[in-house]
Amino acid sequence: MLNVSSNPADLLPQARIRLAALELFGQQGFDQTTIRQIATRAGVSPGLVIHHFGSKNDLRQACDDYAYRLFAEERVYLKGSGPMPTLERFMADHPDLQPVLAYLVQCLRGGGEGAERVYRLFCSLSDEMLTEAEQQGLLSLPEDRQAAIAVFAAWAAGLQMLGDLFARQLGGQHISDPDVMRRYAVVTTELLSRGLLSASFTDMLRSVIEPSDHKESNT
Amino acid sequence: MLNVSSNPADLLPQARIRLAALELFGQQGFDQTTIRQIATRAGVSPGLVIHHFGSKNDLRQACDDYAYRLFAEERVYLKGSGPMPTLERFMADHPDLQPVLAYLVQCLRGGGEGAERVYRLFCSLSDEMLTEAEQQGLLSLPEDRQAAIAVFAAWAAGLQMLGDLFARQLGGQHISDPDVMRRYAVVTTELLSRGLLSASFTDMLRSVIEPSDHKESNT
DNA sequence: GTCTATATAATGATAGAC
DNA sequence: GTCTATCATTATATAGAC
């Protein structure tokens, strides 16, 4: 089991540096964070940061591996309490993992390979979660499973990326605020149970979208 | 009407600089873009960039105003073709606006005031769009309208931020790829019409979420 | 392992010629 | 208005003492 909640002062300097970097990268982003800031927060000299990790980019890689393993190998997403464990609910129960999630969300923001890795992870975790719920008869996925999972992962990732903006729009401060989470849960439950679109509008959309098995009627 | 599709070579240097900055900021982000890159793309000297705009930050502000006005004052989001004009569908019909949208999405990525402004714009446009559709009887929004609109805007914004990652997960290159758009439309239509959750699971979720009018039964 | 001091590179911004 | 040349700052990374 990876260690996340220890007192930073008890960690070795190398681990303290990695933790400080993960927190600062997660809060400010990679480019906005300087080695000097990391060193100050870890209580060491800037030279020691380079001594242990080689370069700022290598330090980023170390943070990537640490954060990714924590979420992927431990499958934390799936250990949520409550009936349908969403990411938001899980994070509310495990506040000590918040810096790790913030780091992964910054990876998504940054784009490139790092973002792709994290989004794939979100897809993989969504897949397991939805598949398990489906086997228990709690829900039934659309025919195009892969697309449905990609959409769910995108919704979850996007909400995390917007973060506090979404919460502020609902009069709160953070997604984990009880009132924000409740309103979010109520609305999504309603949208995903009774639906949103009228029957006639749904039919019209279906005919316009032209799924491949209806294509002969138009071309 | 603001001008977006002119040949850059015909524009005055000041407009060429602004356009080059908007494109580079949108592709690479603000921090990763240098004044020298902007000058090279605009075909002018780095000094002229500062001469016309004062500073890199002032240039960003000019791009902000330009992009925001294009989307907000012209209400482009709502002019989409098709029955339910989503952002993705609109962009497919107006490829010349793609750099402007890319810029706004980078604002969302960057966080801070710029992101808040853009997210509020997405909420405002979603509000108008959904309200109009509701008045036409095409759909019926949940009771908590504000939360529903915030969720829709977050879904749209998040999907744009993930951008190509989502498309690649579906075997495409970009969200505007016909196959990607079709699968996306089919899945979301299904999720928002027949729903996703089973009736019993919906009841269970509702009892756990405890909306305020059921609260007396637990505290 | 840890620190201080410094080399080196890049960037935003300035000054002044044309 | 436009350019070239340059300054001043900042950041990463190195070198070597302890």
Short mmCIF file of C-alpha atoms (C1' of nucleotides) in Angstrom, two decimals:
data_model
loop_
_atom_site.label_atom_id
_atom_site.label_comp_id
_atom_site.label_asym_id
_atom_site.label_seq_id
_atom_site.Cartn_x
_atom_site.Cartn_y
_atom_site.Cartn_z
CA MET A 1 0.00 0.00 0.00
CA LEU A 2 1.39 3.36 -1.01
CA ASN A 3 1.84 5.92 1.67
CA VAL A 4 0.00 9.19 1.29
CA SER A 5 -1.02 10.53 4.64
CA SER A 6 2.26 10.53 6.58
CA ASN A 7 3.50 13.66 8.23
CA PRO A 8 5.80 15.32 5.68
CA ALA A 9 8.36 16.07 8.38
CA ASP A 10 8.82 12.32 8.95
CA LEU A 11 9.61 11.58 5.32
CA LEU A 12 13.08 11.35 3.85
CA PRO A 13 14.16 14.43 1.88
CA GLN A 14 13.67 12.65 -1.43
CA ALA A 15 10.07 11.78 -0.60
CA ARG A 16 9.47 15.24 0.83
CA ILE A 17 10.64 16.78 -2.43
CA ARG A 18 8.38 14.51 -4.48
CA LEU A 19 5.40 15.31 -2.28
CA ALA A 20 6.05 19.04 -2.41
CA ALA A 21 6.36 18.88 -6.19
CA LEU A 22 3.16 16.89 -6.53
CA GLU A 23 1.25 19.40 -4.44
CA LEU A 24 2.63 22.46 -6.21
CA PHE A 25 2.26 20.97 -9.69
CA GLY A 26 -1.31 20.07 -8.81
CA GLN A 27 -2.13 23.53 -7.51
CA GLN A 28 -0.29 25.76 -9.97
CA GLY A 29 0.61 23.59 -12.92
CA PHE A 30 4.02 22.45 -14.08
CA ASP A 31 5.20 25.60 -15.83
CA GLN A 32 4.14 27.97 -13.08
CA THR A 33 6.02 25.96 -10.46
CA THR A 34 9.75 26.61 -9.99
CA ILE A 35 12.35 24.33 -8.51
CA ARG A 36 12.99 26.98 -5.89
CA GLN A 37 9.35 26.84 -4.76
CA ILE A 38 9.54 23.07 -4.48
CA ALA A 39 12.78 23.25 -2.53
CA THR A 40 11.40 25.83 -0.13
CA ARG A 41 8.25 23.82 0.52
CA ALA A 42 10.28 20.65 1.06
CA GLY A 43 12.71 22.47 3.32
CA VAL A 44 15.79 21.70 1.23
CA SER A 45 18.02 23.55 -1.20
CA PRO A 46 17.26 23.85 -4.92
CA GLY A 47 20.43 21.94 -5.71
CA LEU A 48 19.23 18.92 -3.78
CA VAL A 49 16.11 18.72 -5.90
CA ILE A 50 18.22 18.32 -9.02
CA HIS A 51 20.64 16.03 -7.23
CA HIS A 52 17.90 13.54 -6.43
CA PHE A 53 15.80 13.75 -9.57
CA GLY A 54 18.17 14.91 -12.30
CA SER A 55 15.94 17.56 -13.85
CA LYS A 56 12.59 19.23 -13.45
CA ASN A 57 11.15 16.99 -16.14
CA ASP A 58 12.41 13.84 -14.43
CA LEU A 59 10.80 15.08 -11.24
CA ARG A 60 7.55 15.45 -13.12
CA GLN A 61 7.91 11.88 -14.33
CA ALA A 62 8.39 10.68 -10.77
CA CYS A 63 5.21 12.50 -9.76
CA ASP A 64 3.37 11.02 -12.73
CA ASP A 65 4.32 7.50 -11.73
CA TYR A 66 3.45 8.08 -8.11
CA ALA A 67 0.04 9.60 -8.78
CA TYR A 68 -0.85 7.18 -11.54
CA ARG A 69 0.04 4.08 -9.50
CA LEU A 70 -1.99 5.35 -6.58
CA PHE A 71 -5.12 5.63 -8.71
CA ALA A 72 -4.57 2.75 -11.10
CA GLU A 73 -3.00 -0.07 -9.11
CA GLU A 74 -4.97 0.57 -5.99
CA ARG A 75 -8.19 1.04 -8.00
CA VAL A 76 -9.20 3.70 -5.54
CA TYR A 77 -12.00 4.94 -7.76
CA LEU A 78 -13.92 1.73 -7.22
CA LYS A 79 -13.65 1.61 -3.46
CA GLY A 80 -16.16 4.37 -2.99
CA SER A 81 -18.85 4.20 -0.39
CA GLY A 82 -22.48 4.42 -1.40
CA PRO A 83 -24.41 2.57 -4.05
CA MET A 84 -22.97 4.09 -7.23
CA PRO A 85 -19.40 5.14 -6.44
CA THR A 86 -18.68 8.22 -8.46
CA LEU A 87 -15.37 9.97 -8.34
CA GLU A 88 -16.82 12.93 -6.49
CA ARG A 89 -18.30 10.75 -3.79
CA PHE A 90 -15.09 8.81 -3.39
CA MET A 91 -13.01 11.96 -3.02
CA ALA A 92 -15.37 13.30 -0.37
CA ASP A 93 -14.59 10.18 1.67
CA HIS A 94 -10.82 10.34 1.08
CA PRO A 95 -9.71 13.97 1.40
CA ASP A 96 -6.07 12.92 1.81
CA LEU A 97 -6.05 11.90 -1.85
CA GLN A 98 -7.15 15.32 -3.00
CA PRO A 99 -3.62 16.51 -3.90
CA VAL A 100 -3.13 13.38 -5.98
CA LEU A 101 -6.36 13.95 -7.90
CA ALA A 102 -5.48 17.62 -8.33
CA TYR A 103 -2.20 16.52 -9.87
CA LEU A 104 -3.88 14.14 -12.30
CA VAL A 105 -6.35 16.85 -13.29
CA GLN A 106 -3.45 19.18 -14.01
CA CYS A 107 -2.03 16.47 -16.25
CA LEU A 108 -5.30 16.51 -18.16
CA ARG A 109 -5.09 20.28 -18.45
CA GLY A 110 -1.55 20.12 -19.76
CA GLY A 111 -2.46 17.93 -22.71
CA GLY A 112 -0.03 15.69 -24.52
CA GLU A 113 1.01 12.23 -23.42
CA GLY A 114 0.40 12.87 -19.74
CA ALA A 115 -3.20 13.84 -20.42
CA GLU A 116 -3.81 10.84 -22.64
CA ARG A 117 -2.55 8.48 -19.97
CA VAL A 118 -4.85 9.97 -17.35
CA TYR A 119 -7.89 10.03 -19.61
CA ARG A 120 -7.32 6.40 -20.53
CA LEU A 121 -7.18 5.66 -16.82
CA PHE A 122 -10.50 7.44 -16.32
CA CYS A 123 -11.97 5.36 -19.15
CA SER A 124 -10.64 2.15 -17.68
CA LEU A 125 -12.01 2.90 -14.23
CA SER A 126 -15.35 4.01 -15.65
CA ASP A 127 -15.50 0.78 -17.60
CA GLU A 128 -14.99 -1.40 -14.54
CA MET A 129 -17.42 0.64 -12.49
CA LEU A 130 -20.18 0.66 -15.09
CA THR A 131 -19.70 -2.98 -15.99
CA GLU A 132 -20.01 -4.04 -12.39
CA ALA A 133 -23.12 -1.90 -11.89
CA GLU A 134 -24.62 -3.35 -15.06
CA GLN A 135 -24.00 -6.92 -13.89
CA GLN A 136 -25.85 -6.07 -10.71
CA GLY A 137 -28.81 -4.87 -12.76
CA LEU A 138 -28.47 -1.29 -11.57
CA LEU A 139 -28.27 0.14 -15.05
CA SER A 140 -28.08 -0.82 -18.70
CA LEU A 141 -25.50 0.69 -20.98
CA PRO A 142 -26.18 1.80 -24.55
CA GLU A 143 -25.35 -0.54 -27.37
CA ASP A 144 -22.16 1.36 -28.21
CA ARG A 145 -20.46 0.51 -24.94
CA GLN A 146 -17.10 2.01 -25.86
CA ALA A 147 -18.61 5.37 -26.76
CA ALA A 148 -20.75 5.41 -23.64
CA ILE A 149 -17.74 4.74 -21.43
CA ALA A 150 -15.71 7.43 -23.22
CA VAL A 151 -18.54 9.90 -22.64
CA PHE A 152 -18.83 9.05 -18.97
CA ALA A 153 -15.10 9.38 -18.46
CA ALA A 154 -15.13 12.70 -20.31
CA TRP A 155 -17.96 13.98 -18.13
CA ALA A 156 -16.12 13.01 -14.96
CA ALA A 157 -12.78 14.37 -16.16
CA GLY A 158 -14.32 17.57 -17.45
CA LEU A 159 -16.13 18.24 -14.21
CA GLN A 160 -12.88 17.83 -12.30
CA MET A 161 -11.08 20.15 -14.70
CA LEU A 162 -13.70 22.85 -14.27
CA GLY A 163 -13.51 22.21 -10.55
CA ASP A 164 -14.33 25.22 -8.48
CA LEU A 165 -15.94 27.08 -11.37
CA PHE A 166 -18.76 24.56 -11.42
CA ALA A 167 -19.13 24.79 -7.66
CA ARG A 168 -19.18 28.58 -7.72
CA GLN A 169 -21.91 28.55 -10.33
CA LEU A 170 -23.99 26.66 -7.77
CA GLY A 171 -23.15 29.03 -4.95
CA GLY A 172 -20.50 26.85 -3.33
CA GLN A 173 -16.75 26.85 -3.08
CA HIS A 174 -15.68 23.35 -4.08
CA ILE A 175 -17.21 20.29 -5.69
CA SER A 176 -16.99 18.44 -2.42
CA ASP A 177 -19.23 20.97 -0.68
CA PRO A 178 -22.26 19.01 0.56
CA ASP A 179 -24.80 21.32 -1.05
CA VAL A 180 -23.02 21.32 -4.41
CA MET A 181 -22.64 17.55 -4.40
CA ARG A 182 -26.28 17.06 -3.51
CA ARG A 183 -27.62 19.27 -6.26
CA TYR A 184 -25.24 17.65 -8.73
CA ALA A 185 -26.34 14.18 -7.69
CA VAL A 186 -30.03 15.05 -7.83
CA VAL A 187 -29.80 16.54 -11.31
CA THR A 188 -27.69 13.79 -12.86
CA THR A 189 -29.87 11.12 -11.30
CA GLU A 190 -32.93 12.76 -12.81
CA LEU A 191 -31.31 13.21 -16.22
CA LEU A 192 -30.13 9.60 -16.28
CA SER A 193 -33.34 8.04 -15.04
CA ARG A 194 -36.39 9.72 -16.57
CA GLY A 195 -34.28 11.28 -19.33
CA LEU A 196 -34.52 14.80 -20.65
CA LEU A 197 -35.74 14.72 -24.22
CA SER A 198 -39.33 14.36 -25.27
CA ALA A 199 -40.31 11.21 -27.16
CA SER A 200 -41.04 13.03 -30.40
CA PHE A 201 -37.81 15.01 -30.21
CA THR A 202 -35.89 11.80 -29.56
CA ASP A 203 -37.36 10.25 -32.69
CA MET A 204 -36.47 13.31 -34.70
CA LEU A 205 -32.89 13.29 -33.42
CA ARG A 206 -32.56 9.58 -34.19
CA SER A 207 -33.63 10.10 -37.76
CA VAL A 208 -31.21 13.00 -38.23
CA ILE A 209 -28.26 11.27 -36.61
CA GLU A 210 -28.59 8.40 -39.09
CA PRO A 211 -27.03 5.47 -37.25
CA SER A 212 -25.50 3.04 -39.69
CA ASP A 213 -28.42 0.56 -39.62
CA HIS A 214 -30.89 3.22 -40.84
CA LYS A 215 -28.63 4.65 -43.47
CA GLU A 216 -30.32 3.06 -46.47
CA SER A 217 -33.37 5.29 -46.11
CA ASN A 218 -31.50 8.50 -46.90
CA THR A 219 -28.58 7.88 -49.29
CA MET B 1 -19.94 41.61 -37.91
CA LEU B 2 -16.48 40.74 -36.79
CA ASN B 3 -14.04 39.58 -39.34
CA VAL B 4 -12.56 36.15 -38.92
CA SER B 5 -11.97 34.56 -42.28
CA SER B 6 -9.91 37.18 -44.10
CA ASN B 7 -6.60 36.32 -45.63
CA PRO B 8 -4.02 37.17 -42.97
CA ALA B 9 -1.77 38.76 -45.59
CA ASP B 10 -4.45 41.38 -46.26
CA LEU B 11 -4.75 42.43 -42.64
CA LEU B 12 -2.91 45.33 -41.07
CA PRO B 13 0.09 44.35 -38.97
CA GLN B 14 -1.75 45.01 -35.74
CA ALA B 15 -4.58 42.66 -36.71
CA ARG B 16 -2.10 40.10 -38.03
CA ILE B 17 -0.33 40.09 -34.68
CA ARG B 18 -3.58 39.65 -32.79
CA LEU B 19 -4.62 36.80 -35.04
CA ALA B 20 -1.25 35.08 -34.76
CA ALA B 21 -1.36 35.41 -30.99
CA LEU B 22 -4.89 34.04 -30.81
CA GLU B 23 -3.93 31.01 -32.88
CA LEU B 24 -0.73 30.28 -30.96
CA PHE B 25 -2.29 30.86 -27.55
CA GLY B 26 -5.09 28.53 -28.56
CA GLN B 27 -2.76 25.81 -29.78
CA GLN B 28 0.01 25.96 -27.19
CA GLY B 29 -1.32 27.96 -24.29
CA PHE B 30 -0.26 31.38 -23.05
CA ASP B 31 2.89 30.44 -21.16
CA GLN B 32 4.27 28.19 -23.87
CA THR B 33 3.93 30.89 -26.50
CA THR B 34 6.69 33.48 -26.82
CA ILE B 35 6.49 36.96 -28.27
CA ARG B 36 9.09 35.90 -30.81
CA GLN B 37 6.88 33.06 -32.03
CA ILE B 38 3.97 35.44 -32.44
CA ALA B 39 6.12 37.95 -34.30
CA THR B 40 7.47 35.29 -36.65
CA ARG B 41 4.00 33.99 -37.46
CA ALA B 42 2.69 37.51 -38.05
CA GLY B 43 5.69 38.37 -40.20
CA VAL B 44 6.84 41.27 -38.03
CA SER B 45 9.55 41.97 -35.50
CA PRO B 46 9.20 41.17 -31.79
CA GLY B 47 9.53 44.84 -30.99
CA LEU B 48 6.45 45.69 -33.03
CA VAL B 49 4.35 43.33 -30.98
CA ILE B 50 5.16 45.24 -27.82
CA HIS B 51 4.85 48.56 -29.63
CA HIS B 52 1.25 47.85 -30.58
CA PHE B 53 0.03 46.03 -27.49
CA GLY B 54 2.26 47.25 -24.67
CA SER B 55 2.96 43.87 -23.10
CA LYS B 56 2.32 40.18 -23.52
CA ASN B 57 -0.46 40.36 -20.96
CA ASP B 58 -2.14 43.24 -22.74
CA LEU B 59 -1.98 41.22 -25.92
CA ARG B 60 -3.70 38.38 -24.14
CA GLN B 61 -6.40 40.80 -23.03
CA ALA B 62 -6.92 41.92 -26.61
CA CYS B 63 -7.33 38.28 -27.67
CA ASP B 64 -9.73 37.68 -24.80
CA ASP B 65 -11.95 40.55 -25.86
CA TYR B 66 -11.85 39.53 -29.50
CA ALA B 67 -12.70 35.87 -28.88
CA TYR B 68 -15.28 36.59 -26.22
CA ARG B 69 -17.13 39.17 -28.29
CA LEU B 70 -17.24 36.80 -31.23
CA PHE B 71 -18.96 34.11 -29.19
CA ALA B 72 -21.01 36.23 -26.84
CA GLU B 73 -22.27 39.21 -28.82
CA GLU B 74 -22.83 37.28 -32.00
CA ARG B 75 -24.44 34.43 -30.07
CA VAL B 76 -22.83 32.02 -32.52
CA TYR B 77 -23.58 29.02 -30.35
CA LEU B 78 -27.27 29.38 -31.02
CA LYS B 79 -27.07 29.70 -34.78
CA GLY B 80 -26.31 26.03 -35.23
CA SER B 81 -27.98 24.04 -37.92
CA GLY B 82 -29.98 20.95 -37.05
CA PRO B 83 -32.73 20.44 -34.53
CA MET B 84 -30.79 20.68 -31.26
CA PRO B 85 -27.84 22.96 -31.88
CA THR B 86 -24.97 21.68 -29.83
CA LEU B 87 -21.59 23.31 -29.79
CA GLU B 88 -20.02 20.40 -31.63
CA ARG B 89 -22.55 20.56 -34.44
CA PHE B 90 -22.17 24.30 -34.77
CA MET B 91 -18.39 24.07 -34.98
CA ALA B 92 -18.63 21.45 -37.70
CA ASP B 93 -20.57 23.98 -39.78
CA HIS B 94 -18.19 26.88 -39.04
CA PRO B 95 -14.63 25.56 -39.26
CA ASP B 96 -13.26 29.10 -39.56
CA LEU B 97 -14.21 29.70 -35.93
CA GLN B 98 -12.18 26.75 -34.74
CA PRO B 99 -9.14 28.84 -33.68
CA VAL B 100 -11.44 31.10 -31.65
CA LEU B 101 -12.99 28.16 -29.85
CA ALA B 102 -9.54 26.67 -29.27
CA TYR B 103 -8.52 29.93 -27.66
CA LEU B 104 -11.54 29.98 -25.34
CA VAL B 105 -10.88 26.37 -24.37
CA GLN B 106 -7.31 27.28 -23.49
CA CYS B 107 -8.73 30.03 -21.28
CA LEU B 108 -10.72 27.35 -19.49
CA ARG B 109 -7.58 25.26 -19.09
CA GLY B 110 -5.64 28.19 -17.67
CA GLY B 111 -8.06 28.74 -14.80
CA GLY B 112 -8.48 32.01 -12.96
CA GLU B 113 -10.59 34.89 -14.13
CA GLY B 114 -10.34 34.08 -17.80
CA ALA B 115 -11.70 30.58 -17.23
CA GLU B 116 -14.54 31.85 -15.08
CA ARG B 117 -15.59 34.30 -17.76
CA VAL B 118 -15.68 31.58 -20.43
CA TYR B 119 -17.51 29.07 -18.26
CA ARG B 120 -20.11 31.70 -17.40
CA LEU B 121 -20.50 32.29 -21.14
CA PHE B 122 -21.04 28.57 -21.70
CA CYS B 123 -23.66 28.56 -18.96
CA SER B 124 -25.39 31.58 -20.44
CA LEU B 125 -25.49 30.08 -23.93
CA SER B 126 -26.65 26.70 -22.59
CA ASP B 127 -29.39 28.49 -20.69
CA GLU B 128 -30.73 30.24 -23.77
CA MET B 129 -30.48 27.10 -25.87
CA LEU B 130 -32.18 24.82 -23.36
CA THR B 131 -34.86 27.36 -22.50
CA GLU B 132 -35.76 27.77 -26.14
CA ALA B 133 -35.88 24.03 -26.68
CA GLU B 134 -38.03 23.63 -23.59
CA GLN B 135 -40.50 26.27 -24.81
CA GLN B 136 -40.82 24.31 -28.03
CA GLY B 137 -41.67 21.19 -26.05
CA LEU B 138 -38.57 19.36 -27.17
CA LEU B 139 -37.39 18.62 -23.65
CA SER B 140 -38.20 19.28 -20.01
CA LEU B 141 -35.52 20.42 -17.63
CA PRO B 142 -35.16 19.13 -14.06
CA GLU B 143 -36.66 21.17 -11.27
CA ASP B 144 -33.27 22.59 -10.29
CA ARG B 145 -32.80 24.50 -13.52
CA GLN B 146 -29.63 26.31 -12.47
CA ALA B 147 -27.87 23.09 -11.56
CA ALA B 148 -29.00 21.39 -14.76
CA ILE B 149 -27.65 24.24 -16.87
CA ALA B 150 -24.35 24.25 -14.97
CA VAL B 151 -24.05 20.52 -15.58
CA PHE B 152 -24.76 20.85 -19.29
CA ALA B 153 -22.26 23.67 -19.67
CA ALA B 154 -19.68 21.64 -17.77
CA TRP B 155 -20.26 18.63 -20.02
CA ALA B 156 -19.82 20.75 -23.13
CA ALA B 157 -16.79 22.61 -21.81
CA GLY B 158 -15.18 19.44 -20.51
CA LEU B 159 -15.61 17.66 -23.80
CA GLN B 160 -13.93 20.54 -25.60
CA MET B 161 -11.08 20.57 -23.10
CA LEU B 162 -10.46 16.86 -23.58
CA GLY B 163 -10.75 17.46 -27.28
CA ASP B 164 -8.74 15.06 -29.33
CA LEU B 165 -8.31 12.59 -26.47
CA PHE B 166 -12.01 11.81 -26.57
CA ALA B 167 -11.92 11.44 -30.34
CA ARG B 168 -8.90 9.15 -30.22
CA GLN B 169 -10.63 6.94 -27.69
CA LEU B 170 -13.29 6.44 -30.36
CA GLY B 171 -10.80 5.73 -33.11
CA GLY B 172 -10.92 9.21 -34.67
CA GLN B 173 -8.67 12.23 -34.79
CA HIS B 174 -10.90 15.13 -33.81
CA ILE B 175 -14.32 15.72 -32.28
CA SER B 176 -15.56 17.05 -35.59
CA ASP B 177 -14.82 13.75 -37.35
CA PRO B 178 -18.15 12.52 -38.73
CA ASP B 179 -17.87 9.08 -37.17
CA VAL B 180 -16.91 10.44 -33.77
CA MET B 181 -19.71 12.99 -33.82
CA ARG B 182 -22.24 10.38 -34.86
CA ARG B 183 -21.34 7.93 -32.10
CA TYR B 184 -21.33 10.77 -29.59
CA ALA B 185 -24.74 11.95 -30.71
CA VAL B 186 -26.23 8.47 -30.67
CA VAL B 187 -25.01 7.69 -27.17
CA THR B 188 -26.02 11.00 -25.60
CA THR B 189 -29.42 10.86 -27.26
CA GLU B 190 -29.95 7.39 -25.82
CA LEU B 191 -28.74 8.37 -22.36
CA LEU B 192 -30.94 11.48 -22.29
CA SER B 193 -34.05 9.83 -23.67
CA ARG B 194 -34.57 6.37 -22.23
CA GLY B 195 -32.15 7.09 -19.38
CA LEU B 196 -29.51 4.78 -17.99
CA LEU B 197 -30.43 3.80 -14.46
CA SER B 198 -32.89 1.09 -13.53
CA ALA B 199 -36.06 2.13 -11.72
CA SER B 200 -35.12 0.42 -8.49
CA PHE B 201 -31.63 1.85 -8.55
CA THR B 202 -33.03 5.31 -9.18
CA ASP B 203 -35.24 4.99 -6.12
CA MET B 204 -32.30 3.85 -4.04
CA LEU B 205 -30.18 6.77 -5.20
CA ARG B 206 -32.96 9.24 -4.49
CA SER B 207 -33.30 8.01 -0.93
CA VAL B 208 -29.55 8.21 -0.36
CA ILE B 209 -29.15 11.66 -1.89
CA GLU B 210 -31.73 13.05 0.51
CA PRO B 211 -33.04 16.12 -1.27
CA SER B 212 -34.08 18.79 1.18
CA ASP B 213 -37.80 17.94 1.08
CA HIS B 214 -37.16 14.36 2.26
CA LYS B 215 -34.71 15.32 4.96
CA GLU B 216 -37.03 15.01 7.92
CA SER B 217 -37.00 11.21 7.68
CA ASN B 218 -33.33 10.88 8.61
CA THR B 219 -32.22 13.64 10.97
"C1'" DG C 1 23.83 13.68 1.02
"C1'" DT C 2 23.43 18.51 1.35
"C1'" DC C 3 24.65 23.08 0.62
"C1'" DT C 4 26.33 27.61 -1.73
"C1'" DA C 5 27.76 29.84 -5.70
"C1'" DT C 6 27.59 30.28 -10.44
"C1'" DA C 7 27.22 29.23 -15.48
"C1'" DT C 8 24.04 29.38 -19.21
"C1'" DA C 9 19.98 30.02 -21.80
"C1'" DA C 10 15.65 32.13 -22.78
"C1'" DT C 11 12.23 35.60 -22.32
"C1'" DG C 12 9.74 39.99 -21.74
"C1'" DA C 13 10.56 44.57 -22.35
"C1'" DT C 14 13.35 48.96 -23.60
"C1'" DA C 15 15.99 52.38 -26.53
"C1'" DG C 16 16.92 54.53 -30.37
"C1'" DA C 17 17.83 54.55 -35.56
"C1'" DC C 18 15.22 54.84 -39.86
"C1'" DG D 1 5.18 52.52 -37.84
"C1'" DT D 2 8.82 49.34 -38.05
"C1'" DC D 3 13.18 47.50 -37.21
"C1'" DT D 4 17.72 46.06 -34.79
"C1'" DA D 5 20.28 45.76 -30.82
"C1'" DT D 6 20.36 45.31 -26.07
"C1'" DC D 7 19.06 45.17 -21.14
"C1'" DA D 8 17.35 42.98 -17.09
"C1'" DT D 9 15.19 39.27 -15.14
"C1'" DT D 10 14.33 34.68 -14.19
"C1'" DA D 11 14.88 29.77 -14.34
"C1'" DT D 12 17.21 25.41 -15.04
"C1'" DA D 13 21.14 23.10 -14.31
"C1'" DT D 14 26.22 22.56 -12.98
"C1'" DA D 15 30.46 22.59 -9.97
"C1'" DG D 16 32.62 21.96 -6.13
"C1'" DA D 17 33.03 22.62 -0.91
"C1'" DC D 18 31.63 20.30 3.40
#
